[in-house]
PDB file of C-alpha atoms in Angstrom:
ATOM      1  CA  MET A   1     177.862 114.073 104.406  1.00  0.00           C
ATOM      2  CA  LYS A   2     177.299 116.510 101.604  1.00  0.00           C
ATOM      3  CA  HIS A   3     180.892 116.096 100.450  1.00  0.00           C
ATOM      4  CA  TYR A   4     180.455 112.332 100.506  1.00  0.00           C
ATOM      5  CA  ILE A   5     177.375 112.496  98.308  1.00  0.00           C
ATOM      6  CA  VAL A   6     179.015 114.883  95.853  1.00  0.00           C
ATOM      7  CA  ASN A   7     181.932 112.518  95.385  1.00  0.00           C
ATOM      8  CA  LEU A   8     179.739 109.483  94.746  1.00  0.00           C
ATOM      9  CA  ARG A   9     179.726 107.983  91.302  1.00  0.00           C
ATOM     10  CA  MET A  10     176.637 108.677  89.238  1.00  0.00           C
ATOM     11  CA  HIS A  11     175.162 105.144  89.430  1.00  0.00           C
ATOM     12  CA  ARG A  12     175.527 105.204  93.206  1.00  0.00           C
ATOM     13  CA  LYS A  13     173.785 108.561  93.397  1.00  0.00           C
ATOM     14  CA  PHE A  14     170.872 107.072  91.463  1.00  0.00           C
ATOM     15  CA  ALA A  15     170.874 104.067  93.785  1.00  0.00           C
ATOM     16  CA  LEU A  16     170.767 106.350  96.821  1.00  0.00           C
ATOM     17  CA  ILE A  17     167.896 108.369  95.342  1.00  0.00           C
ATOM     18  CA  ALA A  18     165.994 105.143  94.632  1.00  0.00           C
ATOM     19  CA  LEU A  19     166.616 103.950  98.200  1.00  0.00           C
ATOM     20  CA  LEU A  20     165.340 107.221  99.663  1.00  0.00           C
ATOM     21  CA  ALA A  21     162.266 107.112  97.385  1.00  0.00           C
ATOM     22  CA  LEU A  22     161.543 103.542  98.415  1.00  0.00           C
ATOM     23  CA  ALA A  23     161.770 104.454 102.095  1.00  0.00           C
ATOM     24  CA  MET A  24     159.384 107.379 101.580  1.00  0.00           C
ATOM     25  CA  ALA A  25     156.878 105.180  99.727  1.00  0.00           C
ATOM     26  CA  ALA A  26     157.073 102.189 102.064  1.00  0.00           C
ATOM     27  CA  LEU A  27     154.895 103.559 104.876  1.00  0.00           C
ATOM     28  CA  PRO A  28     152.016 104.806 102.679  1.00  0.00           C
ATOM     29  CA  ALA A  29     152.188 101.575 100.690  1.00  0.00           C
ATOM     30  CA  TRP A  30     151.936  99.504 103.843  1.00  0.00           C
ATOM     31  CA  HIS A  31     148.943 101.526 105.022  1.00  0.00           C
ATOM     32  CA  ALA A  32     147.257 101.017 101.636  1.00  0.00           C
ATOM     33  CA  ILE A  33     147.934  97.273 101.678  1.00  0.00           C
ATOM     34  CA  ARG A  34     146.663  96.945 105.238  1.00  0.00           C
ATOM     35  CA  THR A  35     143.478  98.817 104.308  1.00  0.00           C
ATOM     36  CA  GLN A  36     142.909  96.525 101.330  1.00  0.00           C
ATOM     37  CA  LEU A  37     143.482  93.433 103.473  1.00  0.00           C
ATOM     38  CA  HIS A  38     140.979  94.720 106.026  1.00  0.00           C
ATOM     39  CA  GLU A  39     138.390  95.312 103.294  1.00  0.00           C
ATOM     40  CA  LEU A  40     138.947  91.825 101.884  1.00  0.00           C
ATOM     41  CA  THR A  41     138.599  90.225 105.312  1.00  0.00           C
ATOM     42  CA  SER A  42     135.445  92.236 105.980  1.00  0.00           C
ATOM     43  CA  ALA A  43     133.961  91.221 102.632  1.00  0.00           C
ATOM     44  CA  ARG A  44     134.667  87.538 103.327  1.00  0.00           C
ATOM     45  CA  THR A  45     133.040  87.815 106.774  1.00  0.00           C
ATOM     46  CA  LYS A  46     129.936  89.447 105.313  1.00  0.00           C
ATOM     47  CA  ALA A  47     129.746  86.927 102.472  1.00  0.00           C
ATOM     48  CA  ALA A  48     129.903  84.102 105.020  1.00  0.00           C
ATOM     49  CA  GLY A  49     126.802  85.524 106.687  1.00  0.00           C
ATOM     50  CA  LEU A  50     124.650  85.546 103.548  1.00  0.00           C
ATOM     51  CA  GLY A  51     124.038  81.789 103.531  1.00  0.00           C
ATOM     52  CA  PRO A  52     122.887  81.515 107.179  1.00  0.00           C
ATOM     53  CA  ALA A  53     120.821  84.706 106.851  1.00  0.00           C
ATOM     54  CA  GLY A  54     119.121  83.342 103.740  1.00  0.00           C
ATOM     55  CA  ASP A  55     118.442  80.034 105.489  1.00  0.00           C
ATOM     56  CA  MET A  56     116.944  81.879 108.447  1.00  0.00           C
ATOM     57  CA  LEU A  57     114.625  83.851 106.168  1.00  0.00           C
ATOM     58  CA  ARG A  58     113.507  80.621 104.509  1.00  0.00           C
ATOM     59  CA  LEU A  59     112.778  79.143 107.941  1.00  0.00           C
ATOM     60  CA  ILE A  60     110.754  82.236 108.839  1.00  0.00           C
ATOM     61  CA  GLN A  61     108.799  81.979 105.588  1.00  0.00           C
ATOM     62  CA  LEU A  62     107.914  78.307 106.135  1.00  0.00           C
ATOM     63  CA  THR A  63     107.005  78.789 109.813  1.00  0.00           C
ATOM     64  CA  GLN A  64     104.704  81.642 108.812  1.00  0.00           C
ATOM     65  CA  GLN A  65     103.004  79.318 106.333  1.00  0.00           C
ATOM     66  CA  HIS A  66     102.674  76.569 108.941  1.00  0.00           C
ATOM     67  CA  ARG A  67     101.059  79.075 111.312  1.00  0.00           C
ATOM     68  CA  GLY A  68      98.422  79.944 108.720  1.00  0.00           C
ATOM     69  CA  LEU A  69      97.720  76.337 107.769  1.00  0.00           C
ATOM     70  CA  SER A  70      97.430  75.406 111.441  1.00  0.00           C
ATOM     71  CA  ALA A  71      94.942  78.235 111.961  1.00  0.00           C
ATOM     72  CA  MET A  72      92.812  76.947 109.085  1.00  0.00           C
ATOM     73  CA  ALA A  73      93.029  73.314 110.182  1.00  0.00           C
ATOM     74  CA  LEU A  74      92.231  74.034 113.824  1.00  0.00           C
ATOM     75  CA  GLY A  75      89.510  76.422 112.686  1.00  0.00           C
ATOM     76  CA  GLY A  76      87.600  73.633 110.948  1.00  0.00           C
ATOM     77  CA  ASN A  77      89.111  73.314 107.461  1.00  0.00           C
ATOM     78  CA  ALA A  78      89.636  69.540 107.206  1.00  0.00           C
ATOM     79  CA  ALA A  79      91.498  69.817 103.890  1.00  0.00           C
ATOM     80  CA  ALA A  80      94.218  71.928 105.527  1.00  0.00           C
ATOM     81  CA  TRP A  81      95.465  69.092 107.744  1.00  0.00           C
ATOM     82  CA  ASP A  82      97.407  67.309 104.991  1.00  0.00           C
ATOM     83  CA  GLN A  83      98.931  70.595 103.841  1.00  0.00           C
ATOM     84  CA  ARG A  84      99.901  71.404 107.410  1.00  0.00           C
ATOM     85  CA  GLN A  85     101.624  68.053 107.845  1.00  0.00           C
ATOM     86  CA  ALA A  86     103.620  68.534 104.642  1.00  0.00           C
ATOM     87  CA  LYS A  87     104.595  72.043 105.740  1.00  0.00           C
ATOM     88  CA  GLN A  88     105.783  70.730 109.098  1.00  0.00           C
ATOM     89  CA  ALA A  89     108.207  68.445 107.257  1.00  0.00           C
ATOM     90  CA  GLU A  90     109.500  71.462 105.300  1.00  0.00           C
ATOM     91  CA  VAL A  91     110.092  73.410 108.514  1.00  0.00           C
ATOM     92  CA  ASP A  92     111.967  70.427 109.970  1.00  0.00           C
ATOM     93  CA  LYS A  93     114.284  70.367 106.947  1.00  0.00           C
ATOM     94  CA  ALA A  94     114.770  74.135 107.077  1.00  0.00           C
ATOM     95  CA  LEU A  95     115.795  73.922 110.731  1.00  0.00           C
ATOM     96  CA  THR A  96     118.386  71.285 109.869  1.00  0.00           C
ATOM     97  CA  ARG A  97     119.718  73.508 107.107  1.00  0.00           C
ATOM     98  CA  VAL A  98     119.981  76.462 109.489  1.00  0.00           C
ATOM     99  CA  GLN A  99     121.903  74.346 111.963  1.00  0.00           C
ATOM    100  CA  GLN A 100     124.400  73.336 109.271  1.00  0.00           C
ATOM    101  CA  SER A 101     124.926  76.860 107.956  1.00  0.00           C
ATOM    102  CA  MET A 102     125.275  78.277 111.468  1.00  0.00           C
ATOM    103  CA  PHE A 103     128.065  75.794 112.102  1.00  0.00           C
ATOM    104  CA  GLY A 104     129.794  76.986 108.921  1.00  0.00           C
ATOM    105  CA  LEU A 105     129.526  80.596 110.091  1.00  0.00           C
ATOM    106  CA  GLY A 106     131.226  79.731 113.362  1.00  0.00           C
ATOM    107  CA  ALA A 107     128.586  81.513 115.415  1.00  0.00           C
ATOM    108  CA  GLY A 108     128.991  79.332 118.488  1.00  0.00           C
ATOM    109  CA  ALA A 109     127.325  81.893 120.748  1.00  0.00           C
ATOM    110  CA  LEU A 110     124.073  81.408 118.841  1.00  0.00           C
ATOM    111  CA  ALA A 111     124.006  77.626 119.336  1.00  0.00           C
ATOM    112  CA  PRO A 112     122.006  77.620 122.627  1.00  0.00           C
ATOM    113  CA  ARG A 113     119.359  79.865 121.096  1.00  0.00           C
ATOM    114  CA  LEU A 114     119.109  77.608 118.058  1.00  0.00           C
ATOM    115  CA  GLN A 115     118.732  74.546 120.285  1.00  0.00           C
ATOM    116  CA  ALA A 116     115.945  76.261 122.229  1.00  0.00           C
ATOM    117  CA  LEU A 117     114.289  77.176 118.943  1.00  0.00           C
ATOM    118  CA  GLN A 118     114.365  73.548 117.785  1.00  0.00           C
ATOM    119  CA  ARG A 119     112.996  72.290 121.094  1.00  0.00           C
ATOM    120  CA  ASP A 120     110.111  74.784 121.117  1.00  0.00           C
ATOM    121  CA  TRP A 121     109.273  74.025 117.500  1.00  0.00           C
ATOM    122  CA  GLN A 122     109.041  70.276 118.126  1.00  0.00           C
ATOM    123  CA  ALA A 123     106.708  70.864 121.077  1.00  0.00           C
ATOM    124  CA  LEU A 124     104.486  73.209 119.055  1.00  0.00           C
ATOM    125  CA  ALA A 125     104.355  70.995 115.977  1.00  0.00           C
ATOM    126  CA  SER A 126     103.437  67.972 118.115  1.00  0.00           C
ATOM    127  CA  ALA A 127     100.677  69.912 119.874  1.00  0.00           C
ATOM    128  CA  VAL A 128      99.145  71.028 116.587  1.00  0.00           C
ATOM    129  CA  ALA A 129      99.427  67.561 115.046  1.00  0.00           C
ATOM    130  CA  GLY A 130      97.796  66.037 118.113  1.00  0.00           C
ATOM    131  CA  ARG A 131      95.072  68.738 118.121  1.00  0.00           C
ATOM    132  CA  SER A 132      95.864  69.406 121.759  1.00  0.00           C
ATOM    133  CA  VAL A 133      96.118  73.175 121.284  1.00  0.00           C
ATOM    134  CA  ALA A 134      93.361  75.613 120.333  1.00  0.00           C
ATOM    135  CA  ALA A 135      93.696  77.810 117.258  1.00  0.00           C
ATOM    136  CA  PRO A 136      94.312  81.110 119.161  1.00  0.00           C
ATOM    137  CA  GLN A 137      97.020  79.515 121.328  1.00  0.00           C
ATOM    138  CA  SER A 138      98.616  77.896 118.293  1.00  0.00           C
ATOM    139  CA  PHE A 139      98.709  81.252 116.534  1.00  0.00           C
ATOM    140  CA  ALA A 140     100.253  82.971 119.564  1.00  0.00           C
ATOM    141  CA  GLN A 141     102.889  80.266 120.025  1.00  0.00           C
ATOM    142  CA  HIS A 142     103.778  80.316 116.318  1.00  0.00           C
ATOM    143  CA  THR A 143     104.154  84.096 116.453  1.00  0.00           C
ATOM    144  CA  ALA A 144     106.427  83.863 119.495  1.00  0.00           C
ATOM    145  CA  GLN A 145     108.483  81.218 117.680  1.00  0.00           C
ATOM    146  CA  ILE A 146     108.845  83.487 114.649  1.00  0.00           C
ATOM    147  CA  GLN A 147     109.965  86.374 116.858  1.00  0.00           C
ATOM    148  CA  GLU A 148     112.724  84.127 118.213  1.00  0.00           C
ATOM    149  CA  GLN A 149     113.705  83.332 114.636  1.00  0.00           C
ATOM    150  CA  PHE A 150     113.953  87.046 113.904  1.00  0.00           C
ATOM    151  CA  ALA A 151     116.200  87.452 116.955  1.00  0.00           C
ATOM    152  CA  LEU A 152     118.408  84.645 115.689  1.00  0.00           C
ATOM    153  CA  LEU A 153     118.547  86.302 112.261  1.00  0.00           C
ATOM    154  CA  GLU A 154     119.690  89.504 113.952  1.00  0.00           C
ATOM    155  CA  GLY A 155     122.425  87.498 115.657  1.00  0.00           C
ATOM    156  CA  VAL A 156     123.618  86.224 112.280  1.00  0.00           C
ATOM    157  CA  VAL A 157     123.663  89.766 110.891  1.00  0.00           C
ATOM    158  CA  ASP A 158     125.667  90.992 113.886  1.00  0.00           C
ATOM    159  CA  THR A 159     128.147  88.089 113.766  1.00  0.00           C
ATOM    160  CA  SER A 160     128.812  88.523 110.048  1.00  0.00           C
ATOM    161  CA  GLN A 161     128.801  92.356 110.270  1.00  0.00           C
ATOM    162  CA  LEU A 162     126.455  92.504 107.280  1.00  0.00           C
ATOM    163  CA  ALA A 163     124.833  95.690 108.541  1.00  0.00           C
ATOM    164  CA  LEU A 164     128.201  97.503 108.743  1.00  0.00           C
ATOM    165  CA  ASP A 165     128.905  97.698 105.013  1.00  0.00           C
ATOM    166  CA  SER A 166     130.383 101.104 104.195  1.00  0.00           C
ATOM    167  CA  GLU A 167     129.069 101.243 100.608  1.00  0.00           C
ATOM    168  CA  PRO A 168     125.757 103.188 100.581  1.00  0.00           C
ATOM    169  CA  GLY A 169     124.113 100.955  97.980  1.00  0.00           C
ATOM    170  CA  THR A 170     124.743  97.683  99.773  1.00  0.00           C
ATOM    171  CA  HIS A 171     124.285  99.225 103.238  1.00  0.00           C
ATOM    172  CA  TYR A 172     120.739 100.356 102.461  1.00  0.00           C
ATOM    173  CA  LEU A 173     120.047  97.100 100.650  1.00  0.00           C
ATOM    174  CA  VAL A 174     120.996  95.062 103.733  1.00  0.00           C
ATOM    175  CA  THR A 175     118.795  97.292 105.910  1.00  0.00           C
ATOM    176  CA  ALA A 176     115.834  96.814 103.575  1.00  0.00           C
ATOM    177  CA  VAL A 177     116.190  93.113 102.867  1.00  0.00           C
ATOM    178  CA  LEU A 178     117.115  91.969 106.381  1.00  0.00           C
ATOM    179  CA  GLY A 179     115.075  94.535 108.291  1.00  0.00           C
ATOM    180  CA  TYR A 180     112.005  96.179 106.837  1.00  0.00           C
ATOM    181  CA  LEU A 181     111.037  93.540 104.258  1.00  0.00           C
ATOM    182  CA  PRO A 182     110.992  90.575 106.710  1.00  0.00           C
ATOM    183  CA  GLU A 183     108.917  92.697 109.088  1.00  0.00           C
ATOM    184  CA  LEU A 184     106.418  93.271 106.279  1.00  0.00           C
ATOM    185  CA  THR A 185     106.202  89.552 105.485  1.00  0.00           C
ATOM    186  CA  GLU A 186     105.521  88.806 109.164  1.00  0.00           C
ATOM    187  CA  THR A 187     102.729  91.364 109.375  1.00  0.00           C
ATOM    188  CA  MET A 188     101.156  90.010 106.206  1.00  0.00           C
ATOM    189  CA  GLY A 189     101.710  86.476 107.481  1.00  0.00           C
ATOM    190  CA  GLN A 190      99.686  87.330 110.583  1.00  0.00           C
ATOM    191  CA  MET A 191      96.969  88.789 108.373  1.00  0.00           C
ATOM    192  CA  ARG A 192      96.994  85.549 106.377  1.00  0.00           C
ATOM    193  CA  GLY A 193      96.606  83.355 109.452  1.00  0.00           C
ATOM    194  CA  ARG A 194      93.949  85.466 111.162  1.00  0.00           C
ATOM    195  CA  GLY A 195      92.021  86.006 107.943  1.00  0.00           C
ATOM    196  CA  ALA A 196      92.097  82.344 106.961  1.00  0.00           C
ATOM    197  CA  PHE A 197      90.833  81.399 110.427  1.00  0.00           C
ATOM    198  CA  VAL A 198      87.768  83.668 110.368  1.00  0.00           C
ATOM    199  CA  LEU A 199      86.945  82.784 106.764  1.00  0.00           C
ATOM    200  CA  ALA A 200      87.157  79.081 107.625  1.00  0.00           C
ATOM    201  CA  LYS A 201      84.679  79.628 110.466  1.00  0.00           C
ATOM    202  CA  GLY A 202      82.494  81.894 108.345  1.00  0.00           C
ATOM    203  CA  GLU A 203      82.217  84.563 111.020  1.00  0.00           C
ATOM    204  CA  ALA A 204      84.305  87.213 112.718  1.00  0.00           C
ATOM    205  CA  THR A 205      83.969  89.262 115.868  1.00  0.00           C
ATOM    206  CA  ALA A 206      84.483  93.011 115.930  1.00  0.00           C
ATOM    207  CA  ASP A 207      87.817  92.456 117.679  1.00  0.00           C
ATOM    208  CA  GLN A 208      88.993  90.033 114.969  1.00  0.00           C
ATOM    209  CA  ARG A 209      88.102  92.522 112.235  1.00  0.00           C
ATOM    210  CA  ALA A 210      89.874  95.285 114.162  1.00  0.00           C
ATOM    211  CA  GLN A 211      92.993  93.134 114.546  1.00  0.00           C
ATOM    212  CA  ILE A 212      93.175  92.485 110.794  1.00  0.00           C
ATOM    213  CA  ALA A 213      92.547  96.175 110.055  1.00  0.00           C
ATOM    214  CA  SER A 214      95.356  97.154 112.452  1.00  0.00           C
ATOM    215  CA  LEU A 215      97.724  94.687 110.787  1.00  0.00           C
ATOM    216  CA  GLY A 216      96.834  96.159 107.399  1.00  0.00           C
ATOM    217  CA  SER A 217      97.674  99.643 108.642  1.00  0.00           C
ATOM    218  CA  ALA A 218     100.992  98.424 110.045  1.00  0.00           C
ATOM    219  CA  ALA A 219     101.789  96.672 106.754  1.00  0.00           C
ATOM    220  CA  ARG A 220     101.287  99.882 104.789  1.00  0.00           C
ATOM    221  CA  THR A 221     103.646 101.741 107.127  1.00  0.00           C
ATOM    222  CA  GLN A 222     106.261  99.002 106.720  1.00  0.00           C
ATOM    223  CA  MET A 223     105.815  99.100 102.944  1.00  0.00           C
ATOM    224  CA  LYS A 224     106.676 102.795 102.922  1.00  0.00           C
ATOM    225  CA  LYS A 225     109.788 102.228 105.027  1.00  0.00           C
ATOM    226  CA  PHE A 226     111.147  99.379 102.948  1.00  0.00           C
ATOM    227  CA  ALA A 227     110.334 101.168  99.663  1.00  0.00           C
ATOM    228  CA  ALA A 228     112.132 104.334 100.803  1.00  0.00           C
ATOM    229  CA  THR A 229     115.196 102.373 101.938  1.00  0.00           C
ATOM    230  CA  PHE A 230     115.304 100.365  98.728  1.00  0.00           C
ATOM    231  CA  GLN A 231     115.153 103.587  96.733  1.00  0.00           C
ATOM    232  CA  LYS A 232     118.175 104.929  98.629  1.00  0.00           C
ATOM    233  CA  SER A 233     120.037 101.755  97.702  1.00  0.00           C
ATOM    234  CA  LEU A 234     119.057 101.917  94.041  1.00  0.00           C
ATOM    235  CA  GLN A 235     119.907 105.614  93.775  1.00  0.00           C
ATOM    236  CA  ALA A 236     123.362 104.972  95.234  1.00  0.00           C
ATOM    237  CA  ASP A 237     124.183 102.037  92.941  1.00  0.00           C
ATOM    238  CA  ASP A 238     123.221 101.905  89.260  1.00  0.00           C
ATOM    239  CA  ALA A 239     124.020  98.187  89.069  1.00  0.00           C
ATOM    240  CA  LEU A 240     121.527  97.426  91.839  1.00  0.00           C
ATOM    241  CA  ARG A 241     118.898  99.585  90.145  1.00  0.00           C
ATOM    242  CA  GLY A 242     119.173  97.597  86.947  1.00  0.00           C
ATOM    243  CA  VAL A 243     118.747  94.293  88.785  1.00  0.00           C
ATOM    244  CA  LEU A 244     116.142  95.132  91.435  1.00  0.00           C
ATOM    245  CA  GLU A 245     114.060  98.140  90.395  1.00  0.00           C
ATOM    246  CA  ARG A 246     111.322  96.170  88.629  1.00  0.00           C
ATOM    247  CA  GLN A 247     111.090  93.557  91.377  1.00  0.00           C
ATOM    248  CA  VAL A 248     110.755  96.247  94.036  1.00  0.00           C
ATOM    249  CA  ALA A 249     107.842  97.735  92.091  1.00  0.00           C
ATOM    250  CA  ASN A 250     106.230  94.293  91.683  1.00  0.00           C
ATOM    251  CA  ALA A 251     106.527  93.575  95.409  1.00  0.00           C
ATOM    252  CA  GLN A 252     104.911  96.891  96.298  1.00  0.00           C
ATOM    253  CA  SER A 253     102.073  96.403  93.819  1.00  0.00           C
ATOM    254  CA  ALA A 254     101.333  92.839  94.945  1.00  0.00           C
ATOM    255  CA  SER A 255     101.252  93.885  98.613  1.00  0.00           C
ATOM    256  CA  GLU A 256      98.933  96.812  97.998  1.00  0.00           C
ATOM    257  CA  ASP A 257      96.521  94.682  95.970  1.00  0.00           C
ATOM    258  CA  MET A 258      96.331  92.003  98.680  1.00  0.00           C
ATOM    259  CA  LEU A 259      95.800  94.553 101.447  1.00  0.00           C
ATOM    260  CA  LYS A 260      92.825  95.912  99.510  1.00  0.00           C
ATOM    261  CA  ILE A 261      91.373  92.401  99.219  1.00  0.00           C
ATOM    262  CA  ALA A 262      91.747  91.786 102.961  1.00  0.00           C
ATOM    263  CA  ASP A 263      90.046  95.085 103.708  1.00  0.00           C
ATOM    264  CA  ALA A 264      87.138  94.458 101.322  1.00  0.00           C
ATOM    265  CA  GLN A 265      86.626  90.731 101.909  1.00  0.00           C
ATOM    266  CA  ILE A 266      87.155  90.572 105.683  1.00  0.00           C
ATOM    267  CA  VAL A 267      87.365  93.892 107.516  1.00  0.00           C
ATOM    268  CA  ARG A 268      84.432  95.606 105.772  1.00  0.00           C
ATOM    269  CA  ALA A 269      82.513  92.593 104.464  1.00  0.00           C
ATOM    270  CA  GLU A 270      78.991  92.101 105.812  1.00  0.00           C
ATOM    271  CA  THR A 271      79.040  88.458 104.706  1.00  0.00           C
ATOM    272  CA  PHE A 272      82.025  86.336 103.748  1.00  0.00           C
ATOM    273  CA  THR A 273      82.102  85.107 100.154  1.00  0.00           C
ATOM    274  CA  LEU A 274      85.823  84.356  99.909  1.00  0.00           C
ATOM    275  CA  LYS A 275      86.943  80.872 100.914  1.00  0.00           C
ATOM    276  CA  GLY A 276      89.612  80.648 103.588  1.00  0.00           C
ATOM    277  CA  SER A 277      91.739  78.400 101.381  1.00  0.00           C
ATOM    278  CA  ASP A 278      91.531  80.850  98.469  1.00  0.00           C
ATOM    279  CA  TYR A 279      92.461  83.770 100.718  1.00  0.00           C
ATOM    280  CA  PHE A 280      95.347  81.796 102.165  1.00  0.00           C
ATOM    281  CA  ALA A 281      96.654  80.899  98.692  1.00  0.00           C
ATOM    282  CA  ALA A 282      96.383  84.494  97.422  1.00  0.00           C
ATOM    283  CA  MET A 283      98.091  85.928 100.486  1.00  0.00           C
ATOM    284  CA  THR A 284     100.818  83.281 100.278  1.00  0.00           C
ATOM    285  CA  GLN A 285     101.447  84.191  96.646  1.00  0.00           C
ATOM    286  CA  THR A 286     101.795  87.860  97.630  1.00  0.00           C
ATOM    287  CA  ILE A 287     104.210  87.082 100.462  1.00  0.00           C
ATOM    288  CA  ASP A 288     106.191  84.819  98.120  1.00  0.00           C
ATOM    289  CA  VAL A 289     106.695  87.831  95.831  1.00  0.00           C
ATOM    290  CA  GLN A 290     108.359  89.615  98.753  1.00  0.00           C
ATOM    291  CA  PHE A 291     110.650  86.637  99.334  1.00  0.00           C
ATOM    292  CA  GLN A 292     111.474  86.520  95.611  1.00  0.00           C
ATOM    293  CA  LEU A 293     112.715  90.085  96.030  1.00  0.00           C
ATOM    294  CA  VAL A 294     114.770  88.880  99.018  1.00  0.00           C
ATOM    295  CA  ASP A 295     116.353  86.170  96.849  1.00  0.00           C
ATOM    296  CA  ALA A 296     117.217  88.661  94.097  1.00  0.00           C
ATOM    297  CA  ALA A 297     118.669  91.098  96.627  1.00  0.00           C
ATOM    298  CA  PHE A 298     120.811  88.327  98.148  1.00  0.00           C
ATOM    299  CA  LYS A 299     122.247  87.523  94.726  1.00  0.00           C
ATOM    300  CA  ALA A 300     123.028  91.202  94.186  1.00  0.00           C
ATOM    301  CA  LEU A 301     124.719  91.387  97.600  1.00  0.00           C
ATOM    302  CA  GLN A 302     126.744  88.271  96.834  1.00  0.00           C
ATOM    303  CA  ASN A 303     127.957  89.777  93.552  1.00  0.00           C
ATOM    304  CA  ALA A 304     128.883  93.047  95.269  1.00  0.00           C
ATOM    305  CA  LEU A 305     130.897  91.255  97.963  1.00  0.00           C
ATOM    306  CA  VAL A 306     132.638  89.081  95.394  1.00  0.00           C
ATOM    307  CA  GLU A 307     133.749  92.236  93.585  1.00  0.00           C
TER     308      GLU A 307
END
C-alpha cells in the first residue's frame, strides 16, 4: 500500500489527501448539521406556541374582568350591568380566538378540555345575566373557570415546549411571563372583585377584610418571585434588558401602589369613601400594566426565536 501511494502522481496524491480529509470531516459536519436542524425545529415549535399562549392570557385577563364586573353588578351596582354584558361579548370572542389558535398549534389532546371550558363558561355567563346566581357563588365559579384556563395555558406551554428553552435569558423570561406574572394578575384580580363587591355594598365583614389582606400578602410574595426571575432573564441577555427593564420597574411600581390603596381603603378603613367603580377601574389599570409587560415580553420572545 505504501509503495502504491509513493508511486502515485502528484495530483492523485492531492486527491487522495482531499478524500481522506473529507471523510474525516464528514461525521463531525453531519453531527453539527443535525444539531442545527434540531435547534431550528425546536425554535419553530416554541414559536408556534406563542400565539395560543398569548390568546389564553388574553382570555384569562377578560374573564378576570368579567368576574369583577359581575361581583359589582350582583352586589348592587346597577351601572355595572351594561359593562358586564359588553365584557361577556369580549370573552366570547376571546374563546373563539383560542379555539382557532389551538387548532393551528395541533394540540388535539387539549380539545376536550377546551370544549369543557366553553360549556362551563356559557352556563356561568347565562346564570349571571339571568341573575340566577348570588355574588359569592358567581365569584367562586369564575375563579374555578380561570383555574381551568391556567391549566389549559400550561398544556399549551408543554405542547410547544416553551419552558424548555436552553438559553438562560429566554428560559427565565418564559418562566416569569407564563408563570409568576399570570399568578400575580389572578391574585390582584381576586382582590379587585372582592374589593369592588364590598365597596358596592358599603360594608365588609371581618372575614372579607381578612380575605383581601391575605390576597395582598400573597400578591407581594408573587411580585418578589416574578421580579427576581425577570432580573435573572435581564442579566443573562442584554437585548432583553434594553427592551424590558423599564416596563418591569413600571409593573412593580403600579402593583405596589395599588396594594397600598387596597390596604388603606378597604382592609384598614373604618368607613368606605372609595367608590366600588373607581376601585375597580384603578385596579384594572394596574393589572393592565402587568399584561402590557406580558405583551412586550412576548414580542421579545418572538424576536429571539426568529433569530
